[in-house]
Tab-separated table of C-alpha atoms and ligand atoms in Angstrom:
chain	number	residue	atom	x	y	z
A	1	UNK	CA	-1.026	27.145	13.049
A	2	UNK	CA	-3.279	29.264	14.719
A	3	UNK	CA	-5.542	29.083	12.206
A	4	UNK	CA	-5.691	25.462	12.455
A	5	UNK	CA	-6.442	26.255	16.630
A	6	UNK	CA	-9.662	27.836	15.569
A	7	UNK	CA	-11.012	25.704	13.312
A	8	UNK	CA	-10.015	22.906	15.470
A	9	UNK	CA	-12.239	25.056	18.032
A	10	UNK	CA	-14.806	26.114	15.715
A	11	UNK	CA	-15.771	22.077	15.234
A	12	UNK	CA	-15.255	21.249	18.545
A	13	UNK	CA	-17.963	23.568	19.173
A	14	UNK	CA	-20.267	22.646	16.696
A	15	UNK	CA	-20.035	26.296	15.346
A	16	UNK	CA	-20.512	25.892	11.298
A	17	UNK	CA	-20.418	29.283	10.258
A	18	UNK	CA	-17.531	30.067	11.877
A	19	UNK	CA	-15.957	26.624	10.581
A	20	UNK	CA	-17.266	27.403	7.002
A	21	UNK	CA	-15.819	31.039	7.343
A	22	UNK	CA	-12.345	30.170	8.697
A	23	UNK	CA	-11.857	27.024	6.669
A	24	UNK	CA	-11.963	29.257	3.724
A	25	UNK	CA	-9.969	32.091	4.805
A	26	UNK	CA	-7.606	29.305	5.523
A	27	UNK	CA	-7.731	28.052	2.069
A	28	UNK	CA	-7.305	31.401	0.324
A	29	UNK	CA	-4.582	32.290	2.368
A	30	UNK	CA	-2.529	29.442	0.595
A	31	UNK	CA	-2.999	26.361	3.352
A	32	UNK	CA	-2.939	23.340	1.826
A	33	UNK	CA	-6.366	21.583	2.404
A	34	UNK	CA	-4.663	18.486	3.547
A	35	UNK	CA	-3.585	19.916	6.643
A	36	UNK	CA	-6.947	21.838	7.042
A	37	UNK	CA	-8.559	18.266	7.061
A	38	UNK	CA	-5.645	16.385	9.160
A	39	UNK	CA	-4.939	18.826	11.664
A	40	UNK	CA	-7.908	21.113	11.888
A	41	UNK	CA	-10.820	18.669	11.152
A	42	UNK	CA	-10.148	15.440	11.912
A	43	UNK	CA	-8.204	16.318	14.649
A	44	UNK	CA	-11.242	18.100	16.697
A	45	UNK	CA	-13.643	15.139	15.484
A	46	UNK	CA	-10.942	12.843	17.300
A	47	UNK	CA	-11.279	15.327	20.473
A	48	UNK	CA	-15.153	15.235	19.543
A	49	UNK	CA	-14.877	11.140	20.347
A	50	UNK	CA	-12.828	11.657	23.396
A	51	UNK	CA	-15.124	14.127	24.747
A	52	UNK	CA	-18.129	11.626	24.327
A	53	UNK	CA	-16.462	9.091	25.881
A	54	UNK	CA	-15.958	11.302	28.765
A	55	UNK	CA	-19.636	11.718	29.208
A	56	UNK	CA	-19.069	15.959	28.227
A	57	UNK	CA	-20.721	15.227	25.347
A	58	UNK	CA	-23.447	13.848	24.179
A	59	UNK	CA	-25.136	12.487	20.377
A	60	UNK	CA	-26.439	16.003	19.879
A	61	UNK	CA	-22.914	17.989	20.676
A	62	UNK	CA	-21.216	15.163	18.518
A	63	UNK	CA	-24.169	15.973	15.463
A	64	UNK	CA	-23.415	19.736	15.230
A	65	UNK	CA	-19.970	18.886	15.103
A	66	UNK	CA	-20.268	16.536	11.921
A	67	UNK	CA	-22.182	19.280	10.358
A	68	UNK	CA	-19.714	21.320	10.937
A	69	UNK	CA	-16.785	19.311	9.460
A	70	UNK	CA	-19.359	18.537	6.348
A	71	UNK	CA	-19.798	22.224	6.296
A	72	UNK	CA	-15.637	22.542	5.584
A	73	UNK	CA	-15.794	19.482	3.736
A	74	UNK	CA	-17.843	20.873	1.249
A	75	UNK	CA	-14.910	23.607	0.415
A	76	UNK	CA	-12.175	21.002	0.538
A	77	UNK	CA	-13.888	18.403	-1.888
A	78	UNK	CA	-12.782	20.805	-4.984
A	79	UNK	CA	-9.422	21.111	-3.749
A	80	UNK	CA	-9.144	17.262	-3.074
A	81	UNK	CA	-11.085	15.914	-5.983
A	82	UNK	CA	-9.119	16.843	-9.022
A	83	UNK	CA	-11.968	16.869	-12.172
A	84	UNK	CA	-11.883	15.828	-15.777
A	85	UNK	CA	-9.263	12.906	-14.907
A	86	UNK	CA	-10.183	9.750	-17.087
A	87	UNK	CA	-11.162	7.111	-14.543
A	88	UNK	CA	-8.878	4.648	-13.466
A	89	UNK	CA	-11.429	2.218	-12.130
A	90	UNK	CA	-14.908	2.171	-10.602
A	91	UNK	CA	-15.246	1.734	-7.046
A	92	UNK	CA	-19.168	1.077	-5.015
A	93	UNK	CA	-18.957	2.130	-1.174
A	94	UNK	CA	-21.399	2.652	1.418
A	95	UNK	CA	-21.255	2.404	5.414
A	96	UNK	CA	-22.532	-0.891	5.926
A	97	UNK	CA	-26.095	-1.867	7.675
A	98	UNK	CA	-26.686	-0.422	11.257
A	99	UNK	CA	-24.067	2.128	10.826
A	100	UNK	CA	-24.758	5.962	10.049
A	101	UNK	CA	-21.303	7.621	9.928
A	102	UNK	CA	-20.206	8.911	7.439
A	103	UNK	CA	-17.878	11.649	7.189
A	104	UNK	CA	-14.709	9.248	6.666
A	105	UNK	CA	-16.718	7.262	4.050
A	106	UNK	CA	-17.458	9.920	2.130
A	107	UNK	CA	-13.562	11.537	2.849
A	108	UNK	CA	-12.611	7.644	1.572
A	109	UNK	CA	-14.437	8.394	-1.778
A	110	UNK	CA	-13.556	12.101	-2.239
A	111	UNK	CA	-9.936	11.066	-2.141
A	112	UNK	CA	-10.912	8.007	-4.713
A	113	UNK	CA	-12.469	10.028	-6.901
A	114	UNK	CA	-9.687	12.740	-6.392
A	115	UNK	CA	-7.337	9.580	-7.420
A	116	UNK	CA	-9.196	9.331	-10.624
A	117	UNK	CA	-11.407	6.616	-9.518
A	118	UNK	CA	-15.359	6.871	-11.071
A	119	UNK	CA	-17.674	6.660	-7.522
A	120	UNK	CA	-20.544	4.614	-6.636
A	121	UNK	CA	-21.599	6.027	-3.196
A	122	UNK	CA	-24.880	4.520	-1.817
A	123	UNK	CA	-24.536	5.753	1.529
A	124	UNK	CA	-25.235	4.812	4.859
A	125	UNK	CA	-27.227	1.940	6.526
A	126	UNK	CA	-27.039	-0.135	2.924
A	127	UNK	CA	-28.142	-3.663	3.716
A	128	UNK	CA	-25.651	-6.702	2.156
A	129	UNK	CA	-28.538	-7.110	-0.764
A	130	UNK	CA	-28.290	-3.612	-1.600
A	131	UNK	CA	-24.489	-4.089	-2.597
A	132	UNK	CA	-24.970	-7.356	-3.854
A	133	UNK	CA	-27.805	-5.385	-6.267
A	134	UNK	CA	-25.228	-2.522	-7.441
A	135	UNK	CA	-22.528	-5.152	-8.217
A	136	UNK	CA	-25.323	-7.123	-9.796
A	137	UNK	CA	-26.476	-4.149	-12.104
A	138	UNK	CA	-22.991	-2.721	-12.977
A	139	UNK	CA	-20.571	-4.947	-14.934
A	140	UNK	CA	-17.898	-2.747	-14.852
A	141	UNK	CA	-17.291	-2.454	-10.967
A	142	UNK	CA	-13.716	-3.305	-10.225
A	143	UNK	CA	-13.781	-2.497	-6.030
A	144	UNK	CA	-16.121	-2.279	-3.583
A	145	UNK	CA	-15.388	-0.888	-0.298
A	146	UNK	CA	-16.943	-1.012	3.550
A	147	UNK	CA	-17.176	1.169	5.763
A	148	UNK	CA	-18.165	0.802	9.806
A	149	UNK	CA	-17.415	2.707	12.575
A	150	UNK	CA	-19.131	0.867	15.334
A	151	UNK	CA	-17.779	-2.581	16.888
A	152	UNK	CA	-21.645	-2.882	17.081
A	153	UNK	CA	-21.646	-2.730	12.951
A	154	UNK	CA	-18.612	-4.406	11.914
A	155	UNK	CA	-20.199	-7.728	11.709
A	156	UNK	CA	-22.119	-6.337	8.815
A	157	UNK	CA	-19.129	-6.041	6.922
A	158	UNK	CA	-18.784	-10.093	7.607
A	159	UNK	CA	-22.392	-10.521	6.286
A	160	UNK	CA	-21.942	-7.772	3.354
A	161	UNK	CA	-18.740	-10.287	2.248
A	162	UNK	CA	-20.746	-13.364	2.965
A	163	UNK	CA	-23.908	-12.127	0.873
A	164	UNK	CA	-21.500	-11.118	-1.977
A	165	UNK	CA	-19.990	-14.699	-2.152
A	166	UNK	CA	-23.313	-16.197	-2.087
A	167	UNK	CA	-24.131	-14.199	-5.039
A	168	UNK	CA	-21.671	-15.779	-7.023
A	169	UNK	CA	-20.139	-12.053	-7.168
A	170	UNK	CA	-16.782	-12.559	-5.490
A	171	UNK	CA	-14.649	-13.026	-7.990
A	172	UNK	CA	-15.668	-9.886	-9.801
A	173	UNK	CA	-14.897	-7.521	-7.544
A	174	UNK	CA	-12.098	-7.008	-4.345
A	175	UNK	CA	-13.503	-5.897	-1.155
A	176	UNK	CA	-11.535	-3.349	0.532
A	177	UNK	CA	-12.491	-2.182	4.168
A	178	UNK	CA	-12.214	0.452	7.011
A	179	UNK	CA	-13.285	1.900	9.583
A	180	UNK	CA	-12.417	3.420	13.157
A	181	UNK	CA	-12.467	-0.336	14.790
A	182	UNK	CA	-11.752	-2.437	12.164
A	183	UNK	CA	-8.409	-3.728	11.608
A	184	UNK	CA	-5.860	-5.253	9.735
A	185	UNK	CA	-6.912	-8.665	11.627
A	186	UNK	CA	-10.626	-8.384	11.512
A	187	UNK	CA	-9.963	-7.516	7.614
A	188	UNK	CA	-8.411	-10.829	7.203
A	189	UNK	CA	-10.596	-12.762	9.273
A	190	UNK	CA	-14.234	-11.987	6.956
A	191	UNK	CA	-11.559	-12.394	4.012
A	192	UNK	CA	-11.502	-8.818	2.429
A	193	UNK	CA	-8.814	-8.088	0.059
A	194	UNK	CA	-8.093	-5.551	2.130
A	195	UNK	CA	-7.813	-3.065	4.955
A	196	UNK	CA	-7.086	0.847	4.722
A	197	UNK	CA	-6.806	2.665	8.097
A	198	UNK	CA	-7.394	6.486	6.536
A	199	UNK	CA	-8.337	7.879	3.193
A	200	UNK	CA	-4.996	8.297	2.110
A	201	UNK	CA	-3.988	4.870	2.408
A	202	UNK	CA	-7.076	3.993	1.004
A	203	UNK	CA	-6.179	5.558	-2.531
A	204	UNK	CA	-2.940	3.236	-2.056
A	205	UNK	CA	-4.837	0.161	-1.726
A	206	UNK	CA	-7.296	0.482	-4.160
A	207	UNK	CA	-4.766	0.980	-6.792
A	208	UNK	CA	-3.080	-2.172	-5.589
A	209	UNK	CA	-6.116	-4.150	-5.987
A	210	UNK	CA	-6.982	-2.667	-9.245
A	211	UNK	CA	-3.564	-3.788	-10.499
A	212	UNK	CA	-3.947	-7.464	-8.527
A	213	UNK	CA	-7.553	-7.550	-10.526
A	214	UNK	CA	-6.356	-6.858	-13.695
A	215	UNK	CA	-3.942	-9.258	-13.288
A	216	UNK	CA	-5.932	-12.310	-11.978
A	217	UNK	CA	-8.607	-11.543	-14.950
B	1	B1M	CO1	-20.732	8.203	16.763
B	1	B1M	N1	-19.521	6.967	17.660
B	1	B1M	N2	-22.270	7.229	17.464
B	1	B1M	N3	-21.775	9.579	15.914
B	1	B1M	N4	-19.101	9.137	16.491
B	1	B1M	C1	-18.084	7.107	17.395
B	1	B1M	C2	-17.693	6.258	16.188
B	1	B1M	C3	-17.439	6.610	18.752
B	1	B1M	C4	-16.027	6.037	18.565
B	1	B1M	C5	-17.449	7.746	19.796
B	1	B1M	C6	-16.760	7.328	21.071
B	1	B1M	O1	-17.347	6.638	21.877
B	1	B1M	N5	-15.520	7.713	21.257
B	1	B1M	C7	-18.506	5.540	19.225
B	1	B1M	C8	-18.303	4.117	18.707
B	1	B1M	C9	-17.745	3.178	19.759
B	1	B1M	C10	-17.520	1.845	19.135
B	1	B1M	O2	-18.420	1.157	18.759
B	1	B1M	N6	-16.241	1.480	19.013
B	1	B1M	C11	-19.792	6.135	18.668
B	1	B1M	C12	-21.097	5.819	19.140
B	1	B1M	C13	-21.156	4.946	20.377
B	1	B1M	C14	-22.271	6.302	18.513
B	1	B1M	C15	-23.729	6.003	18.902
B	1	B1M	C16	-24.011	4.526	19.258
B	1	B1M	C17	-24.095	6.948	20.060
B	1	B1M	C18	-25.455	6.732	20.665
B	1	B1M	O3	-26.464	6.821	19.994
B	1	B1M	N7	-25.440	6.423	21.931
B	1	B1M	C19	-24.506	6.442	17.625
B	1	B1M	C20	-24.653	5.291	16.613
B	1	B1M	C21	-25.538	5.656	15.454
B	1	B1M	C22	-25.443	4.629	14.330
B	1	B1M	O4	-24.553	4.683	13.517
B	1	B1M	N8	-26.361	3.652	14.329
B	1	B1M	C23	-23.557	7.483	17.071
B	1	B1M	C24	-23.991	8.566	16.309
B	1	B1M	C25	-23.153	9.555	15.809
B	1	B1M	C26	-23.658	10.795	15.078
B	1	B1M	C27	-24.822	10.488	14.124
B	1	B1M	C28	-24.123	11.780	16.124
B	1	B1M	C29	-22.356	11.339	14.413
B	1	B1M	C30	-22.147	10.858	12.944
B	1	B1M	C31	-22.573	11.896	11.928
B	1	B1M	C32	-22.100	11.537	10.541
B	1	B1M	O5	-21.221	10.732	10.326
B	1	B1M	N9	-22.722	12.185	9.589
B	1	B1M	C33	-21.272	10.658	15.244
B	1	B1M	C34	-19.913	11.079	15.275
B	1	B1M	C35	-19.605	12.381	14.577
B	1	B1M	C36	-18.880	10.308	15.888
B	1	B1M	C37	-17.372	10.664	16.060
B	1	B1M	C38	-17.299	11.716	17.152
B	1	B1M	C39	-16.626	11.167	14.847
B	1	B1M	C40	-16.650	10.219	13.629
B	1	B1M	C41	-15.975	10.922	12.483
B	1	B1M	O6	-16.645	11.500	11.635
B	1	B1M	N10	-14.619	10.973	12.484
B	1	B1M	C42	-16.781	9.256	16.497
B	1	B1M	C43	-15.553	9.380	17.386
B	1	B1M	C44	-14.282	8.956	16.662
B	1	B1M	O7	-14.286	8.419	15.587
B	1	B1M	N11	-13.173	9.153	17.329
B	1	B1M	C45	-17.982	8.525	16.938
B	1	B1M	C46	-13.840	11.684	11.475
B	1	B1M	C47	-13.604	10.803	10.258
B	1	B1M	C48	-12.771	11.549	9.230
B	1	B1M	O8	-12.879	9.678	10.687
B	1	B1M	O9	-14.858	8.126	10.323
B	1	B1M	O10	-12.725	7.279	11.451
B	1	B1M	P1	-13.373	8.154	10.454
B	1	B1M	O11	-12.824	7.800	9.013
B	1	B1M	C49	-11.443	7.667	8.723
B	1	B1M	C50	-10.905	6.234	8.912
B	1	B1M	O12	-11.629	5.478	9.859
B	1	B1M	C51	-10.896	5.663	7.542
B	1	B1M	O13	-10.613	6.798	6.729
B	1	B1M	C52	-11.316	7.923	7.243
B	1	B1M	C53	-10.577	9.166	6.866
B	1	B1M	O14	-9.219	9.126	7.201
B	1	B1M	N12	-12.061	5.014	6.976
B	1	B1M	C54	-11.912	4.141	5.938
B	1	B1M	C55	-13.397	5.140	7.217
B	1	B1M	N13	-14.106	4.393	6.397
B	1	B1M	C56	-13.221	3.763	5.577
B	1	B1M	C57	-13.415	2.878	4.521
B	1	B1M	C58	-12.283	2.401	3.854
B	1	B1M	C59	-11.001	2.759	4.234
B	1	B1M	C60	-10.793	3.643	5.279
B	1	B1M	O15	-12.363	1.541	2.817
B	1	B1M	C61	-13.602	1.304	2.211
Protein backbone atom coordinates (compact mmCIF):
# COMPACT_ATOMS: atom_id res chain seq x y z
CA UNK A 1 0.00 0.00 0.00
CA UNK A 2 2.70 2.21 0.42
CA UNK A 3 3.58 2.00 -2.84
CA UNK A 4 0.29 3.09 -3.91
CA UNK A 5 1.01 6.36 -1.19
CA UNK A 6 3.78 7.42 -3.48
CA UNK A 7 2.49 7.22 -6.60
CA UNK A 8 -0.62 8.70 -5.34
CA UNK A 9 2.04 11.52 -4.26
CA UNK A 10 4.16 11.37 -7.18
CA UNK A 11 0.85 12.59 -9.42
CA UNK A 12 -0.34 14.77 -7.02
CA UNK A 13 2.79 16.50 -7.55
CA UNK A 14 3.00 16.51 -11.05
CA UNK A 15 6.36 14.58 -10.70
CA UNK A 16 6.46 12.13 -13.98
CA UNK A 17 9.62 10.57 -13.58
CA UNK A 18 9.12 9.59 -10.36
CA UNK A 19 5.43 8.40 -11.37
CA UNK A 20 6.90 6.58 -14.47
CA UNK A 21 9.67 5.02 -12.16
CA UNK A 22 7.44 3.84 -9.28
CA UNK A 23 4.50 2.80 -11.40
CA UNK A 24 6.80 0.28 -12.83
CA UNK A 25 8.57 -0.93 -9.91
CA UNK A 26 5.04 -1.38 -8.79
CA UNK A 27 4.18 -3.45 -11.70
CA UNK A 28 7.22 -5.73 -11.60
CA UNK A 29 6.85 -6.32 -8.15
CA UNK A 30 3.56 -8.30 -9.00
CA UNK A 31 0.72 -5.34 -8.34
CA UNK A 32 -1.98 -5.77 -10.34
CA UNK A 33 -2.32 -2.67 -12.66
CA UNK A 34 -5.91 -2.30 -11.76
CA UNK A 35 -5.22 -1.16 -8.44
CA UNK A 36 -2.19 0.94 -9.68
CA UNK A 37 -4.86 2.85 -11.82
CA UNK A 38 -7.86 2.80 -9.09
CA UNK A 39 -6.06 3.54 -6.10
CA UNK A 40 -2.83 5.17 -7.10
CA UNK A 41 -3.91 7.16 -10.24
CA UNK A 42 -7.19 7.98 -10.31
CA UNK A 43 -7.32 8.40 -6.87
CA UNK A 44 -4.65 11.48 -6.78
CA UNK A 45 -6.37 12.91 -10.10
CA UNK A 46 -9.65 12.90 -7.84
CA UNK A 47 -7.46 14.80 -5.02
CA UNK A 48 -5.99 16.77 -8.16
CA UNK A 49 -9.92 18.08 -8.72
CA UNK A 50 -10.45 18.74 -5.11
CA UNK A 51 -7.38 20.67 -4.83
CA UNK A 52 -8.50 22.96 -7.82
CA UNK A 53 -11.58 23.51 -6.48
CA UNK A 54 -9.94 24.71 -3.42
CA UNK A 55 -8.18 27.39 -5.31
CA UNK A 56 -4.42 25.36 -4.29
CA UNK A 57 -4.26 24.60 -7.60
CA UNK A 58 -4.40 25.92 -10.59
CA UNK A 59 -4.74 24.68 -14.77
CA UNK A 60 -0.97 24.41 -14.83
CA UNK A 61 -0.55 22.15 -11.40
CA UNK A 62 -3.65 20.13 -12.75
CA UNK A 63 -1.56 19.77 -16.52
CA UNK A 64 1.63 18.25 -15.01
CA UNK A 65 -0.47 16.04 -13.18
CA UNK A 66 -2.29 14.53 -16.36
CA UNK A 67 1.08 14.09 -17.81
CA UNK A 68 1.97 12.38 -15.18
CA UNK A 69 -0.90 9.82 -15.01
CA UNK A 70 -0.41 9.53 -19.08
CA UNK A 71 3.16 8.95 -18.22
CA UNK A 72 1.90 5.59 -15.99
CA UNK A 73 -0.73 5.08 -18.36
CA UNK A 74 1.51 4.39 -20.97
CA UNK A 75 2.96 1.21 -18.83
CA UNK A 76 -0.49 0.05 -17.84
CA UNK A 77 -2.06 0.08 -21.46
CA UNK A 78 -0.06 -3.39 -22.18
CA UNK A 79 -1.15 -4.85 -19.09
CA UNK A 80 -4.85 -3.68 -19.66
CA UNK A 81 -5.14 -4.13 -23.37
CA UNK A 82 -4.83 -7.80 -23.97
CA UNK A 83 -3.49 -8.12 -27.99
CA UNK A 84 -4.23 -10.48 -30.81
CA UNK A 85 -7.99 -10.97 -29.46
CA UNK A 86 -10.38 -11.17 -32.59
CA UNK A 87 -12.62 -8.12 -32.25
CA UNK A 88 -15.84 -8.34 -30.83
CA UNK A 89 -17.19 -5.13 -32.28
CA UNK A 90 -16.00 -1.71 -33.42
CA UNK A 91 -16.52 1.13 -31.27
CA UNK A 92 -15.76 5.34 -32.53
CA UNK A 93 -15.14 7.67 -29.35
CA UNK A 94 -13.90 11.02 -28.90
CA UNK A 95 -14.47 13.80 -26.07
CA UNK A 96 -17.04 15.77 -27.57
CA UNK A 97 -16.70 19.62 -28.91
CA UNK A 98 -15.39 22.21 -26.29
CA UNK A 99 -14.02 19.57 -24.13
CA UNK A 100 -10.17 18.62 -23.89
CA UNK A 101 -9.96 15.84 -21.26
CA UNK A 102 -9.02 13.05 -21.91
CA UNK A 103 -7.38 10.69 -19.74
CA UNK A 104 -10.77 8.74 -18.87
CA UNK A 105 -11.64 8.69 -22.62
CA UNK A 106 -8.78 7.23 -23.59
CA UNK A 107 -8.84 4.76 -20.10
CA UNK A 108 -12.70 4.10 -21.64
CA UNK A 109 -11.07 2.79 -24.92
CA UNK A 110 -7.96 1.04 -23.51
CA UNK A 111 -10.31 -1.09 -21.47
CA UNK A 112 -12.58 -1.56 -24.88
CA UNK A 113 -9.96 -2.51 -26.77
CA UNK A 114 -8.57 -4.64 -23.78
CA UNK A 115 -12.31 -6.22 -24.02
CA UNK A 116 -11.60 -7.18 -27.54
CA UNK A 117 -13.33 -4.30 -29.02
CA UNK A 118 -11.47 -2.80 -32.54
CA UNK A 119 -11.02 1.31 -31.57
CA UNK A 120 -11.86 4.32 -33.42
CA UNK A 121 -10.40 7.14 -31.21
CA UNK A 122 -10.62 10.65 -32.80
CA UNK A 123 -9.85 12.51 -29.83
CA UNK A 124 -10.68 15.54 -28.22
CA UNK A 125 -12.68 18.70 -29.22
CA UNK A 126 -14.41 16.50 -32.30
CA UNK A 127 -17.29 18.60 -33.57
CA UNK A 128 -20.93 16.52 -34.05
CA UNK A 129 -19.99 16.49 -38.07
CA UNK A 130 -16.81 14.94 -37.39
CA UNK A 131 -18.64 11.79 -35.84
CA UNK A 132 -21.37 11.97 -38.07
CA UNK A 133 -18.30 11.72 -40.94
CA UNK A 134 -16.57 8.52 -39.22
CA UNK A 135 -19.98 6.75 -38.90
CA UNK A 136 -20.61 7.96 -42.41
CA UNK A 137 -17.27 6.43 -43.82
CA UNK A 138 -17.23 3.15 -41.77
CA UNK A 139 -20.07 0.65 -42.33
CA UNK A 140 -19.08 -1.58 -39.88
CA UNK A 141 -19.32 0.68 -36.66
CA UNK A 142 -21.52 -1.00 -34.14
CA UNK A 143 -21.05 1.82 -30.97
CA UNK A 144 -20.12 5.07 -30.66
CA UNK A 145 -19.35 6.58 -27.43
CA UNK A 146 -19.14 10.37 -25.74
CA UNK A 147 -17.19 11.59 -23.64
CA UNK A 148 -17.44 15.19 -21.53
CA UNK A 149 -16.16 16.21 -18.49
CA UNK A 150 -17.39 19.72 -18.22
CA UNK A 151 -21.19 20.69 -17.37
CA UNK A 152 -20.00 23.49 -19.78
CA UNK A 153 -19.57 20.55 -22.64
CA UNK A 154 -22.21 18.16 -21.98
CA UNK A 155 -24.64 19.83 -24.19
CA UNK A 156 -22.42 18.76 -27.00
CA UNK A 157 -23.16 15.35 -26.35
CA UNK A 158 -27.07 16.52 -26.94
CA UNK A 159 -25.99 18.11 -30.29
CA UNK A 160 -23.42 15.12 -31.20
CA UNK A 161 -26.89 12.76 -30.75
CA UNK A 162 -29.01 15.31 -32.50
CA UNK A 163 -26.51 15.67 -35.58
CA UNK A 164 -26.30 11.82 -35.74
CA UNK A 165 -30.17 11.49 -36.05
CA UNK A 166 -30.27 14.11 -38.59
CA UNK A 167 -27.91 12.12 -40.55
CA UNK A 168 -30.17 9.43 -40.89
CA UNK A 169 -27.32 7.45 -38.84
CA UNK A 170 -29.20 6.50 -35.69
CA UNK A 171 -30.27 3.41 -36.25
CA UNK A 172 -26.86 2.10 -37.17
CA UNK A 173 -25.14 2.64 -34.34
CA UNK A 174 -25.97 2.90 -30.15
CA UNK A 175 -24.63 5.85 -28.43
CA UNK A 176 -23.16 5.14 -25.19
CA UNK A 177 -21.97 8.08 -22.86
CA UNK A 178 -19.85 9.30 -19.84
CA UNK A 179 -18.28 11.51 -18.24
CA UNK A 180 -17.47 13.10 -14.69
CA UNK A 181 -21.02 15.14 -14.77
CA UNK A 182 -23.05 13.28 -16.83
CA UNK A 183 -25.48 10.94 -15.52
CA UNK A 184 -27.73 8.25 -15.71
CA UNK A 185 -30.60 11.07 -16.13
CA UNK A 186 -28.91 13.41 -18.47
CA UNK A 187 -28.09 10.02 -20.52
CA UNK A 188 -31.71 9.44 -20.88
CA UNK A 189 -32.79 12.81 -21.42
CA UNK A 190 -30.52 13.44 -25.12
CA UNK A 191 -31.72 9.66 -25.63
CA UNK A 192 -28.34 7.69 -25.57
CA UNK A 193 -28.53 4.05 -25.30
CA UNK A 194 -26.62 4.45 -22.58
CA UNK A 195 -24.63 5.69 -19.62
CA UNK A 196 -21.30 4.15 -18.08
CA UNK A 197 -19.97 5.94 -14.94
CA UNK A 198 -16.11 4.36 -15.20
CA UNK A 199 -14.24 2.32 -17.71
CA UNK A 200 -15.06 -0.78 -16.23
CA UNK A 201 -18.62 -0.47 -16.47
CA UNK A 202 -18.14 0.81 -19.69
CA UNK A 203 -16.80 -2.64 -21.12
CA UNK A 204 -20.22 -3.95 -19.47
CA UNK A 205 -22.34 -1.75 -21.42
CA UNK A 206 -20.93 -1.89 -24.59
CA UNK A 207 -21.26 -5.56 -24.69
CA UNK A 208 -24.89 -5.13 -23.77
CA UNK A 209 -25.52 -2.92 -26.61
CA UNK A 210 -23.59 -4.97 -28.98
CA UNK A 211 -25.85 -7.90 -28.05
CA UNK A 212 -29.23 -5.42 -28.08
CA UNK A 213 -27.78 -4.39 -31.80
CA UNK A 214 -27.38 -7.58 -33.06
CA UNK A 215 -30.55 -8.37 -32.00
CA UNK A 216 -32.68 -5.42 -33.31
CA UNK A 217 -30.74 -5.90 -36.86
CO1 LIG B 1 -10.12 20.14 -15.89
N1 LIG B 1 -11.79 20.25 -14.89
N2 LIG B 1 -10.48 21.89 -16.68
N3 LIG B 1 -8.40 19.93 -16.72
N4 LIG B 1 -9.87 18.65 -14.76
C1 LIG B 1 -12.19 19.06 -14.12
C2 LIG B 1 -13.04 18.14 -14.99
C3 LIG B 1 -12.99 19.70 -12.91
C4 LIG B 1 -14.05 18.75 -12.33
C5 LIG B 1 -12.02 20.18 -11.82
C6 LIG B 1 -12.76 20.72 -10.62
O1 LIG B 1 -13.22 21.84 -10.64
N5 LIG B 1 -12.89 19.93 -9.58
C7 LIG B 1 -13.60 20.99 -13.60
C8 LIG B 1 -14.95 20.81 -14.28
C9 LIG B 1 -16.11 21.39 -13.49
C10 LIG B 1 -17.38 21.10 -14.21
O2 LIG B 1 -17.64 21.60 -15.26
N6 LIG B 1 -18.19 20.24 -13.60
C11 LIG B 1 -12.52 21.33 -14.61
C12 LIG B 1 -12.34 22.61 -15.21
C13 LIG B 1 -13.21 23.72 -14.65
C14 LIG B 1 -11.40 22.84 -16.24
C15 LIG B 1 -11.15 24.17 -16.99
C16 LIG B 1 -12.42 24.94 -17.38
C17 LIG B 1 -10.22 25.01 -16.10
C18 LIG B 1 -9.93 26.40 -16.60
O3 LIG B 1 -9.42 26.59 -17.69
N7 LIG B 1 -10.31 27.36 -15.80
C19 LIG B 1 -10.35 23.69 -18.24
C20 LIG B 1 -11.29 23.33 -19.41
C21 LIG B 1 -10.53 23.03 -20.67
C22 LIG B 1 -11.43 22.40 -21.73
O4 LIG B 1 -11.67 21.22 -21.72
N8 LIG B 1 -11.98 23.24 -22.63
C23 LIG B 1 -9.72 22.42 -17.70
C24 LIG B 1 -8.50 21.93 -18.16
C25 LIG B 1 -7.88 20.79 -17.67
C26 LIG B 1 -6.49 20.33 -18.11
C27 LIG B 1 -6.26 20.51 -19.62
C28 LIG B 1 -5.48 21.16 -17.36
C29 LIG B 1 -6.45 18.87 -17.58
C30 LIG B 1 -6.87 17.80 -18.64
C31 LIG B 1 -5.68 17.13 -19.30
C32 LIG B 1 -6.09 15.92 -20.09
O5 LIG B 1 -7.16 15.36 -19.94
N9 LIG B 1 -5.19 15.52 -20.95
C33 LIG B 1 -7.55 18.88 -16.53
C34 LIG B 1 -7.69 17.89 -15.51
C35 LIG B 1 -6.56 16.90 -15.39
C36 LIG B 1 -8.84 17.81 -14.67
C37 LIG B 1 -9.10 16.84 -13.48
C38 LIG B 1 -8.24 17.32 -12.33
C39 LIG B 1 -8.84 15.36 -13.70
C40 LIG B 1 -9.62 14.74 -14.88
C41 LIG B 1 -9.15 13.32 -15.03
O6 LIG B 1 -8.30 13.04 -15.87
N10 LIG B 1 -9.62 12.39 -14.16
C42 LIG B 1 -10.65 17.07 -13.24
C43 LIG B 1 -11.07 16.84 -11.80
C44 LIG B 1 -11.90 15.57 -11.64
O7 LIG B 1 -12.32 14.94 -12.57
N11 LIG B 1 -12.19 15.25 -10.40
C45 LIG B 1 -10.90 18.35 -13.93
C46 LIG B 1 -9.20 11.00 -14.15
C47 LIG B 1 -10.01 10.18 -15.14
C48 LIG B 1 -9.58 8.73 -15.10
O8 LIG B 1 -11.36 10.25 -14.73
O9 LIG B 1 -12.00 11.67 -16.74
O10 LIG B 1 -13.68 11.23 -14.86
P1 LIG B 1 -12.55 10.76 -15.70
O11 LIG B 1 -12.99 9.46 -16.48
C49 LIG B 1 -13.62 8.36 -15.85
C50 LIG B 1 -15.16 8.45 -15.83
O12 LIG B 1 -15.65 9.78 -15.86
C51 LIG B 1 -15.60 7.61 -16.97
O13 LIG B 1 -14.60 6.59 -17.01
C52 LIG B 1 -13.33 7.17 -16.73
C53 LIG B 1 -12.45 6.13 -16.13
O14 LIG B 1 -13.03 5.46 -15.05
N12 LIG B 1 -15.71 8.14 -18.32
C54 LIG B 1 -16.49 7.51 -19.23
C55 LIG B 1 -15.09 9.18 -18.95
N13 LIG B 1 -15.45 9.25 -20.22
C56 LIG B 1 -16.31 8.22 -20.44
C57 LIG B 1 -16.98 7.80 -21.59
C58 LIG B 1 -17.81 6.68 -21.49
C59 LIG B 1 -18.00 6.01 -20.30
C60 LIG B 1 -17.34 6.40 -19.15
O15 LIG B 1 -18.50 6.20 -22.55
C61 LIG B 1 -18.20 6.65 -23.83
Amino acid sequence: MSDMKEIFQAVLEGDRETTVTLVQAAVDSGVVANDILQNGLIAAMLEVGHQFEEGEYYVPEMLISARAMQGALDILKPLLVKAGVEPIGKVIIGTVKGDLHDIGKNLVAMMLEGAGFKIQDLGIDVAPETFVEAIRNDPNVDIVGLSALLTTTMPSMDATIKAIDEAGLRGKVKIMVGGAPVTSNYSQRIKADGYAPDAGQAVTLAKSLLGEKSVHQ
